[in-house]
Short mmCIF file of C-alpha atoms and ligand atoms in Angstrom, two decimals:
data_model
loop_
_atom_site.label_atom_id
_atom_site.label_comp_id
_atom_site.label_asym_id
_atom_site.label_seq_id
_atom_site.Cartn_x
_atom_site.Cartn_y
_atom_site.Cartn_z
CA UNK A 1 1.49 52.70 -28.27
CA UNK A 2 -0.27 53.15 -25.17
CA UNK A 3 -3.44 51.08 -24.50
CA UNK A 4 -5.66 51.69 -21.54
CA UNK A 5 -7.35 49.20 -19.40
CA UNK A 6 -11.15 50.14 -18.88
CA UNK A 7 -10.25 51.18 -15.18
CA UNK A 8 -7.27 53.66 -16.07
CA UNK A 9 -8.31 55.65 -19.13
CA UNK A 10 -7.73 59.11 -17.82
CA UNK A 11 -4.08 57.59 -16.35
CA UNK A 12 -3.30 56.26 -19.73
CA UNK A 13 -4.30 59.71 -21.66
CA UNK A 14 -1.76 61.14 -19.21
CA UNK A 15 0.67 59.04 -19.78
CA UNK A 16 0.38 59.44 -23.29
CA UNK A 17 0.49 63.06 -22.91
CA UNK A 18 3.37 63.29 -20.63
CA UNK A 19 5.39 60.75 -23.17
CA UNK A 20 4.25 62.00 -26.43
CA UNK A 21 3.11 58.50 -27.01
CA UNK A 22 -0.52 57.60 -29.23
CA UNK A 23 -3.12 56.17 -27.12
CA UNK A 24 -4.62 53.06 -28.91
CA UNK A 25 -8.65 52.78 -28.17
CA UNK A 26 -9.33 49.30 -27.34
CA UNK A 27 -13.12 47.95 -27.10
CA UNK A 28 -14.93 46.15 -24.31
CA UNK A 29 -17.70 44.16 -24.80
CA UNK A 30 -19.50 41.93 -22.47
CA UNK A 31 -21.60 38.49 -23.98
CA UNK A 32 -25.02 37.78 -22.41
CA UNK A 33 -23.02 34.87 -20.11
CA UNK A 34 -21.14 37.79 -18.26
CA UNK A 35 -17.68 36.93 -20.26
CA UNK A 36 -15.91 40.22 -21.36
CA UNK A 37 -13.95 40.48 -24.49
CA UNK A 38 -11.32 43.30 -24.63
CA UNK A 39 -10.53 43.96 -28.20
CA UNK A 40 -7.33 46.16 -29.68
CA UNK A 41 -7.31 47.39 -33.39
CA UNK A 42 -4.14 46.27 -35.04
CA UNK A 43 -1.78 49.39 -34.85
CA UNK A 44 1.36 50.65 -36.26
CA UNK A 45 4.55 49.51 -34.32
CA UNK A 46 5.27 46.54 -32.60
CA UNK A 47 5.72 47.99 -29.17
CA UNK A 48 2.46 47.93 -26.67
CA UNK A 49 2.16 49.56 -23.11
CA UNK A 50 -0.83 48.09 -21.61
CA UNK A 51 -1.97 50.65 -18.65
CA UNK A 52 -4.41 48.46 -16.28
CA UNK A 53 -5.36 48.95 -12.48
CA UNK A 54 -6.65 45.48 -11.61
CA UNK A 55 -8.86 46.87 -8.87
CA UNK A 56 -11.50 44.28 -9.79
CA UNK A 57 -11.79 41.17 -10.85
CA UNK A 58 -13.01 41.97 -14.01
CA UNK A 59 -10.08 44.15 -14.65
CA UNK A 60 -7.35 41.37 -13.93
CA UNK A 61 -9.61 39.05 -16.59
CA UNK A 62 -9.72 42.36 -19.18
CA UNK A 63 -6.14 42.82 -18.68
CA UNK A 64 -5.40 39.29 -19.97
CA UNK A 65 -7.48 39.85 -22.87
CA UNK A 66 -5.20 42.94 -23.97
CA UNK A 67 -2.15 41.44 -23.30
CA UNK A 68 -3.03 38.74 -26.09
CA UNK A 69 -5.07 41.19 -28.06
CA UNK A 70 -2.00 43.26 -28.24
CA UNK A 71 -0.23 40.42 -29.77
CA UNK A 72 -2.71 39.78 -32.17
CA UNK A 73 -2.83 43.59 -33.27
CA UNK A 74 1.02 43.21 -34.45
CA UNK A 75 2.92 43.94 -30.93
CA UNK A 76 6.36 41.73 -30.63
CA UNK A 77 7.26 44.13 -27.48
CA UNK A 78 4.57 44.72 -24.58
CA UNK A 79 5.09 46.37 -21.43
CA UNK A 80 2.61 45.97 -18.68
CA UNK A 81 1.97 48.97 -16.45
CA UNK A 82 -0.21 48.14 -12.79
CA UNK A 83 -1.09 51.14 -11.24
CA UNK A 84 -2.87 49.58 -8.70
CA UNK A 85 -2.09 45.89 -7.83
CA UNK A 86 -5.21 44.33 -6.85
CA UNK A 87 -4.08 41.10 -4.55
CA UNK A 88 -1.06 42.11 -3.86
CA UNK A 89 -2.36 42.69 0.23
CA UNK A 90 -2.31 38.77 0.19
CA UNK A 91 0.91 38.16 -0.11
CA UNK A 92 1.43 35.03 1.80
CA UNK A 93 -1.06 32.08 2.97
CA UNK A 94 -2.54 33.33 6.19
CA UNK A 95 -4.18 30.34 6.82
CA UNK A 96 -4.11 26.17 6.20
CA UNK A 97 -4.86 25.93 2.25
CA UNK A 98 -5.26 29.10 1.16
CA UNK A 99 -3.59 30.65 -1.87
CA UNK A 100 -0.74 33.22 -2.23
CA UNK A 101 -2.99 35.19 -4.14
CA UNK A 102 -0.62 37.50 -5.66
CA UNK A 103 1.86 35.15 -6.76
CA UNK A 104 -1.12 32.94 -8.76
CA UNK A 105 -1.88 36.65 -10.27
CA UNK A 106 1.66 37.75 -10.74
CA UNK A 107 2.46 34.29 -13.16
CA UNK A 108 -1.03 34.76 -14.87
CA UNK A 109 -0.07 38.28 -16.06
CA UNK A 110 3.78 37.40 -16.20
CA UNK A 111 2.70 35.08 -19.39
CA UNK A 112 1.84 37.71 -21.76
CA UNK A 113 3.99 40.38 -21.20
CA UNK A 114 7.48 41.39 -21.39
CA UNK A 115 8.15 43.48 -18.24
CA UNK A 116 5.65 45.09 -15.42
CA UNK A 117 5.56 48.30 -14.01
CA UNK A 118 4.10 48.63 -10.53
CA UNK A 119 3.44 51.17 -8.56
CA UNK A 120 3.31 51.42 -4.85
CA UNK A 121 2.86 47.34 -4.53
CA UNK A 122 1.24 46.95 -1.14
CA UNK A 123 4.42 44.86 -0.65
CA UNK A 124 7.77 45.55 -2.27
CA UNK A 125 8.02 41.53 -2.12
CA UNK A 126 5.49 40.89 -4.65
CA UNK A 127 7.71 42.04 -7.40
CA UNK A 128 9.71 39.09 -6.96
CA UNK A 129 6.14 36.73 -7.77
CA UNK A 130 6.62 37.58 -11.19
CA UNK A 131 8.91 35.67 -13.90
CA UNK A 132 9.18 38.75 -16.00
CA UNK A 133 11.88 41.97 -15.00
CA UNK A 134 9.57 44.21 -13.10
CA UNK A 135 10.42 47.48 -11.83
CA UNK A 136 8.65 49.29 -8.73
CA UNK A 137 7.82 52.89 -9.27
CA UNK A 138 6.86 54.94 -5.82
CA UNK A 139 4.67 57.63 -6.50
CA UNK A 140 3.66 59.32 -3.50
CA UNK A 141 6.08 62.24 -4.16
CA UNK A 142 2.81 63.17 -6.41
CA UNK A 143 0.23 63.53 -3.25
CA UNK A 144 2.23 66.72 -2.22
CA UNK A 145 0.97 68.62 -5.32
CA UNK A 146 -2.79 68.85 -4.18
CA UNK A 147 -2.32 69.77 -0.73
CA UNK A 148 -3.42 73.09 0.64
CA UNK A 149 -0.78 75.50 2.73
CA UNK A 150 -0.09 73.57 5.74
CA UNK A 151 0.34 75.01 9.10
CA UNK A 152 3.07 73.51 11.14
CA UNK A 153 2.60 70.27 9.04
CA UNK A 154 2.74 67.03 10.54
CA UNK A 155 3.13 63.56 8.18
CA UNK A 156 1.61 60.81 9.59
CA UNK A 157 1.45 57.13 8.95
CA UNK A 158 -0.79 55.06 10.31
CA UNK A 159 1.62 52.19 10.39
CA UNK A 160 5.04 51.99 10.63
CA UNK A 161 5.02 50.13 6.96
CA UNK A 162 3.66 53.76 5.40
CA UNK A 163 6.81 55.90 7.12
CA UNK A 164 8.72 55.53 4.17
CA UNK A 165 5.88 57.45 2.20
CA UNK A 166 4.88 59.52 4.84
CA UNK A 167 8.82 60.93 4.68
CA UNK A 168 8.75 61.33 0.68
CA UNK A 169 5.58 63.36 1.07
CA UNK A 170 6.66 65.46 2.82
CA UNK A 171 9.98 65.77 1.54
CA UNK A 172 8.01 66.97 -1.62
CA UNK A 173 5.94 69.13 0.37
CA UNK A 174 9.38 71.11 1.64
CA UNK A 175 8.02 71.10 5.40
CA UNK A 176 7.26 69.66 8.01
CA UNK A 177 7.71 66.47 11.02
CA UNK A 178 7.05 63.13 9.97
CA UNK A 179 5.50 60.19 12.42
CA UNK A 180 3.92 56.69 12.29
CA UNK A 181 1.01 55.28 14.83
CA UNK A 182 1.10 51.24 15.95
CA UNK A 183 -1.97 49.67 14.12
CA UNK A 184 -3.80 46.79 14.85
CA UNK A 185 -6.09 44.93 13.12
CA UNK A 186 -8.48 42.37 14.21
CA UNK A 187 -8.53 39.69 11.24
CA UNK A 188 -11.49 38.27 11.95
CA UNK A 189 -13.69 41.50 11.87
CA UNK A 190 -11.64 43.54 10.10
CA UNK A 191 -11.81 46.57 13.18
CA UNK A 192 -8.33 48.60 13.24
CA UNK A 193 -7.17 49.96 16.58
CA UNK A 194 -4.39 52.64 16.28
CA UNK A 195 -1.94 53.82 18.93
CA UNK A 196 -0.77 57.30 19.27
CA UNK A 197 2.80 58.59 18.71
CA UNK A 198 4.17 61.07 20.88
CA UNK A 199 4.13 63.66 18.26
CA UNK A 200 2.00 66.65 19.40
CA UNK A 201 -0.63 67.68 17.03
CA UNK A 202 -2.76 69.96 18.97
CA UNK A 203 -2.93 72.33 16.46
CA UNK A 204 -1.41 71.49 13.75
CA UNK A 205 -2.41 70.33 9.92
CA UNK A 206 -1.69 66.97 9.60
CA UNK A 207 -1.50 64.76 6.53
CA UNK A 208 -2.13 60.86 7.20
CA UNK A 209 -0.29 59.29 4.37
CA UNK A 210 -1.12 55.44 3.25
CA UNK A 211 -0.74 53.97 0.19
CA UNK A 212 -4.29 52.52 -0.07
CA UNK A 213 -7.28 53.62 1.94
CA UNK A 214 -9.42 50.33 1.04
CA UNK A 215 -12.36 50.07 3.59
CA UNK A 216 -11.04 53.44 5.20
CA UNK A 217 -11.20 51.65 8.94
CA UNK A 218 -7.53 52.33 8.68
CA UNK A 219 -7.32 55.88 8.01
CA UNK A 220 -11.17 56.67 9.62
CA UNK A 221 -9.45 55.18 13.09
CA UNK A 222 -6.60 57.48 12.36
CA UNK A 223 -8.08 60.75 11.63
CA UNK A 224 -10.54 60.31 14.46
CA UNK A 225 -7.78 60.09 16.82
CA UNK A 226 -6.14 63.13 15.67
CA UNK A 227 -9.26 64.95 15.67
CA UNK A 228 -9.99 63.85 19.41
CA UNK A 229 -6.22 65.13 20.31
CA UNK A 230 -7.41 68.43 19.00
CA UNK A 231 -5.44 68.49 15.42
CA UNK A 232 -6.51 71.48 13.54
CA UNK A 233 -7.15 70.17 10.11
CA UNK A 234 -6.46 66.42 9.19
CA UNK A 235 -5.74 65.41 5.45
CA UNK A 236 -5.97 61.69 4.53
CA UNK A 237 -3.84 61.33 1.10
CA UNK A 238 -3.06 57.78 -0.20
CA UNK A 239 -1.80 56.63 -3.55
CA UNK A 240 -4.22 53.99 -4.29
CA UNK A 241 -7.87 55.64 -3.18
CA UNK A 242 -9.77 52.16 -3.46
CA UNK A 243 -12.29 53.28 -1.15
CA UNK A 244 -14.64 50.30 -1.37
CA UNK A 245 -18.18 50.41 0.23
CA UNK A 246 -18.86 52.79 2.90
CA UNK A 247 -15.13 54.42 3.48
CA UNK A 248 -16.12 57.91 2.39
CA UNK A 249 -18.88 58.11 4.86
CA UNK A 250 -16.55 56.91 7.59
CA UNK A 251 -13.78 59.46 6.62
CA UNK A 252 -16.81 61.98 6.65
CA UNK A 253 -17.92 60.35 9.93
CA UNK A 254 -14.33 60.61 11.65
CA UNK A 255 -14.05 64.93 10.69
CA UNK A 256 -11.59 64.42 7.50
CA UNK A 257 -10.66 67.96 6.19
CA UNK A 258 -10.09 66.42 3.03
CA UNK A 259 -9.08 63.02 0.76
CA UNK A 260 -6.06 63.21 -1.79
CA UNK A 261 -5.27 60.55 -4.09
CA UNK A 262 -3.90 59.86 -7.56
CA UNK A 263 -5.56 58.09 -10.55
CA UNK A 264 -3.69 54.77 -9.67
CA UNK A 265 -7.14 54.27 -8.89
CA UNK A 266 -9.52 56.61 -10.85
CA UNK A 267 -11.92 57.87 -8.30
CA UNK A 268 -13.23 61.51 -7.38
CA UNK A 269 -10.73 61.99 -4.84
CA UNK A 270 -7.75 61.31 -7.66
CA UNK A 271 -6.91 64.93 -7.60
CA UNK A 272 -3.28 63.83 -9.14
CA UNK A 273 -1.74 62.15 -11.10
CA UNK A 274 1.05 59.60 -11.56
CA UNK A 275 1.61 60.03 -14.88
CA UNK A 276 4.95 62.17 -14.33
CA UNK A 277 6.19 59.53 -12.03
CA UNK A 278 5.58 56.16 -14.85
CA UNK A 279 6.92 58.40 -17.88
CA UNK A 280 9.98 58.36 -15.73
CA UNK A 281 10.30 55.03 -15.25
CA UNK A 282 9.58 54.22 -18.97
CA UNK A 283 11.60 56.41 -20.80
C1 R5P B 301 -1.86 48.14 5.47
O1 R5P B 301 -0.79 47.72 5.83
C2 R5P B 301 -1.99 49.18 4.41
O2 R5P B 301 -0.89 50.03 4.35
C3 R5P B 301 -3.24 50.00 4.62
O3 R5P B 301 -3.13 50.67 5.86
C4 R5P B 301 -4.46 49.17 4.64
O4 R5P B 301 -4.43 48.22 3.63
C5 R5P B 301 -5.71 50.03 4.52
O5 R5P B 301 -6.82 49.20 4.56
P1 R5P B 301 -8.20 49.69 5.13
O6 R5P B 301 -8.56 50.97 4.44
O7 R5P B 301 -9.13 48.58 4.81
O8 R5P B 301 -8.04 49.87 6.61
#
């Protein structure tokens, strides 16, 4: 039984597609203190695949909710999908007394589940917060699908962290160079400077592949570079389109040709999805 989280509906209906799976059709309901209740009718089976992008607060809270909802409606087997990790970008205590966020996250969800599926982690390391068998699904391979006929294609990553993606794009793609900038980012404002390859891209198409474009300062500072170095269309594609506050507009701003992303995060840009990739991993 697959049961979507409020945030990943069309992922879940996907997934339930792609494994032939019914799609349970939990309630959420919100009291007038602001407390949500996430509610699952008891089902046939006793095997549950919660589907939840905890992209908000709200979500991780919802996604507790089903986990023991799930329990209650009969489930003796539940599997946890995360398409999107929310927290998992503080991985470590940056600074005297504060929290590794997504380790406190990682136990919380760890308690009502029986395995997690994650998919593109921000870190590969936060699989190892959790005290449940996790396995980490990559996929970018889908963010090749929805791109138009490049010419002379060049991947891109804005840091060298996103080269690994940047290769299996365009690996899927067929064609193409691959590259990564130097980024730096001030911590205290948040401002991202990015360094140049040597790559030429006069020219050329080129993809910028990240796995999240959050406030877009990363991939804004990246596709205005290539545009100033004369690139002839640039393509930002991610796997987790967060794109909180005003990161369209600066994508806009910057001369984008285009955003691509998948429904790890279900935006208007999620022009793919990973379904394909998680009924993989959970046959
Ligand atoms: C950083 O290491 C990540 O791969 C992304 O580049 C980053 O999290 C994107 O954040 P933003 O859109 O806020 O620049």
């Amino acid at each position: 039984m697959i049961v979507p989280g409020s945030s990943s509906q069309l992922l879940a209906a996907a997934l339930a597609e792609e494994t032939g799976r019914p799609s349970a059709t939990p309630t959420y309901d919100r009291f007038p203190d602001g407390e949500t209740l996430a509610a699952v009718p008891r089902f046939e089976g006793n095997e549950a695949t919660i589907v939840a992008a905890t992209d908000s607060d709200a979500a991780w809270v919802e996604l507790l909710q089903l986990q023991d909802a799930v329990r209650e409606a009969g489930a003796t087997d539940v599997t946890t999908v995360v398409p999107y990790m929310g927290y998992a970008r503080q991985d470590e205590s940056f600074g005297d007394g504060e929290p590794v966020s997504a380790r406190a996250m990682a136990r919380a969800v760890s308690t009502g589940t029986d395995r997690v599926v994650l998919v593109n982690p921000h870190e590969r390391g936060v699989a190892d917060f959790y005290d449940v068998p996790v396995e980490v699904v990559d996929a970018a391979s889908v963010l090749a699908d929805p791109l138009p006929a490049l010419d002379d294609p060049l991947f891109l990553a804005p840091d060298e962290g996103a080269a690994a993606i940047a290769t299996t794009v365009r690996d899927a793609y067929g064609a193409g160079e691959t590259d990564y900038f130097e980024k730096r980012r001030d911590r205290d404002t948040g401002a991202v400077e990015v360094s140049p390859s040597d790559a030429p891209v006069a020219d050329r198409d080129v993809v910028v592949v990240d796995d999240i474009i959050a406030t877009g300062s990363t991939m804004s500072e990246s596709v205005g570079v290539l545009n100033e170095r004369g690139a002839a269309r640039v393509v930002a594609a991610c796997v987790h389109p967060m794109l909180a506050a005003n990161a369209v507009t600066k994508l806009r701003a910057a001369g984008v040709d285009r955003i691509v992303g998948s429904d790890t995060i279900e935006r208007g840009c999620s022009v793919v999805s990973a379904a394909p990739v998680l009924a993989d991993a959970l046959e």
